[in-house]
Short mmCIF file of C-alpha atoms in Angstrom, two decimals:
data_model
loop_
_atom_site.label_atom_id
_atom_site.label_comp_id
_atom_site.label_asym_id
_atom_site.label_seq_id
_atom_site.Cartn_x
_atom_site.Cartn_y
_atom_site.Cartn_z
CA MET A 1 0.01 -0.19 -0.19
CA VAL A 2 1.46 2.96 -0.70
CA ARG A 3 1.14 5.89 1.44
CA GLU A 4 1.03 9.45 1.43
CA SER A 5 3.54 12.03 2.16
CA PRO A 6 2.07 14.39 4.53
CA ASN A 7 3.85 17.41 4.06
CA PRO A 8 3.10 18.55 0.32
CA VAL A 9 6.25 19.76 -1.72
CA TYR A 10 6.73 23.24 -2.13
CA VAL A 11 8.76 25.04 -5.38
CA LYS A 12 9.69 28.11 -5.49
CA LEU A 13 9.80 30.18 -7.84
CA GLU A 14 11.12 33.42 -9.19
CA TYR A 15 8.36 36.11 -10.35
CA ASN A 16 9.39 36.31 -13.55
CA GLU A 17 9.74 32.69 -13.98
CA SER A 18 5.71 32.38 -12.47
CA LEU A 19 5.37 34.87 -14.99
CA GLU A 20 6.46 32.92 -17.85
CA SER A 21 5.16 30.12 -16.86
CA LYS A 22 1.30 31.23 -16.48
CA LYS A 23 1.72 32.75 -20.00
CA ASP A 24 3.32 29.24 -22.01
CA LEU A 25 -0.11 28.08 -20.00
CA LEU A 26 -2.34 30.22 -21.12
CA SER A 27 -0.85 30.03 -25.00
CA SER A 28 -1.45 26.27 -24.51
CA GLU A 29 -4.86 26.96 -23.74
CA ILE A 30 -5.17 29.09 -26.88
CA SER A 31 -3.78 26.94 -28.70
CA PHE A 32 -6.17 23.23 -27.44
CA LEU A 33 -9.09 25.58 -28.10
CA ASN A 34 -7.46 26.22 -31.36
CA LEU A 35 -7.60 22.66 -32.04
CA ILE A 36 -10.82 21.97 -31.12
CA LYS A 37 -12.20 24.67 -32.99
CA ILE A 38 -10.63 22.75 -36.19
CA MET A 39 -11.53 19.43 -35.39
CA ARG A 40 -15.28 20.51 -34.74
CA ARG A 41 -15.13 22.39 -38.05
CA TYR A 42 -13.27 19.43 -40.42
CA ASN A 43 -16.08 17.13 -38.64
CA ALA A 44 -18.70 19.50 -39.89
CA LEU A 45 -16.78 19.62 -43.56
CA ARG A 46 -16.61 15.71 -43.41
CA GLN A 47 -19.91 15.21 -42.89
CA GLU A 48 -20.94 17.83 -45.19
CA GLU A 49 -18.84 15.54 -47.15
CA PHE A 50 -20.80 12.88 -46.46
CA LEU A 51 -24.23 14.14 -47.26
CA ILE A 52 -23.10 16.05 -50.82
CA LYS A 53 -21.40 11.80 -51.65
CA LEU A 54 -24.65 10.24 -50.63
CA LYS A 55 -26.84 13.04 -52.26
CA ILE A 56 -24.48 12.44 -56.43
CA ASP A 57 -25.00 8.17 -55.53
CA ARG A 58 -28.68 8.69 -55.58
CA SER A 59 -28.49 11.45 -58.38
CA LEU A 60 -26.42 8.88 -59.93
CA LYS A 61 -28.76 5.39 -58.95
CA ALA A 62 -31.72 7.86 -60.45
CA LEU A 63 -29.56 8.14 -63.73
CA ASP A 64 -28.93 4.42 -64.41
CA LEU A 65 -32.10 3.37 -63.56
CA ALA A 66 -33.65 5.75 -65.91
CA VAL A 67 -31.46 4.47 -68.89
CA LYS A 68 -31.91 1.14 -68.06
CA LYS A 69 -35.70 2.25 -69.06
CA THR A 70 -34.75 4.60 -72.30
CA LYS A 71 -32.25 1.60 -73.28
CA SER A 72 -35.35 -1.18 -72.37
CA THR A 73 -37.57 0.70 -74.85
CA PHE A 74 -35.47 1.10 -77.71
CA PRO A 75 -35.79 -1.51 -80.93
CA PHE A 76 -33.60 -4.55 -79.98
CA LEU A 77 -31.12 -4.70 -83.47
CA LYS A 78 -29.99 -7.56 -85.04
CA ILE A 79 -26.62 -7.04 -86.39
CA PRO A 80 -25.93 -9.35 -89.09
CA LYS A 81 -22.86 -11.78 -89.06
CA GLN A 82 -21.42 -10.28 -92.76
CA ALA A 83 -21.56 -7.29 -90.58
CA ARG A 84 -20.33 -8.38 -87.38
CA ARG A 85 -17.22 -10.02 -89.73
CA GLU A 86 -16.48 -6.99 -91.31
CA GLU A 87 -16.00 -4.99 -87.84
CA ILE A 88 -13.22 -7.47 -86.36
CA ASN A 89 -11.56 -7.35 -90.37
CA LYS A 90 -11.34 -3.46 -89.95
CA LYS A 91 -10.50 -3.56 -85.68
CA GLU A 92 -7.36 -6.11 -87.99
CA ILE A 93 -6.75 -3.46 -90.52
CA VAL A 94 -5.84 -0.59 -87.53
CA THR A 95 -3.52 -3.00 -85.92
CA ILE A 96 -1.91 -4.17 -88.86
CA ASN A 97 -1.29 -0.92 -89.67
CA LYS A 98 -0.14 -0.14 -86.26
CA GLU A 99 2.96 -2.38 -86.34
CA SER A 100 3.29 -1.96 -89.35
CA PHE A 101 4.07 2.18 -88.34
CA ASP A 102 5.97 0.59 -85.19
CA ARG A 103 8.25 -1.27 -86.98
CA ASP A 104 9.20 2.13 -90.13
CA LEU A 105 9.89 3.79 -86.30
CA GLU A 106 12.78 1.06 -85.94
CA SER A 107 13.77 1.93 -88.81
CA GLN A 108 13.97 4.95 -89.24
CA LEU A 109 15.86 4.46 -85.73
CA ARG A 110 18.67 2.56 -86.73
CA ASP A 111 18.94 4.76 -89.44
CA ILE A 112 19.68 7.45 -87.61
CA GLN A 113 22.52 5.58 -85.26
CA GLU A 114 24.44 4.23 -87.70
CA ARG A 115 24.72 8.05 -88.98
CA LEU A 116 25.70 9.07 -86.05
CA ILE A 117 28.37 6.42 -85.64
CA SER A 118 29.39 7.25 -89.02
CA ILE A 119 29.92 11.17 -87.72
CA GLY A 120 31.39 10.20 -84.58
CA ARG A 121 34.57 7.91 -86.55
#
């Protein structure tokens, strides 16, 4: 069992030291109160942000539902297999052209490197 001492301990401070300590304590309290004010403002802003996000989410769901309803009213078009094949062929042509363009760039790079080597000699 811990026994409390009957005599409290006193520390003697000069007037200037005590005044400085009081100023430090008051400035700490001011900082603490400002921090509390900032935290409350932050919480209010977070709550406002949450409500705005909730409204946006509800609006997006309503918009999605409206788009689905609108799509369901459109007639469904059947694309013939021949048209689908033509679309696939067009995509293949685009990729082939890109590959040939890449090869052309590589050949140009090699030519430039060869010229640099010949100039350096």
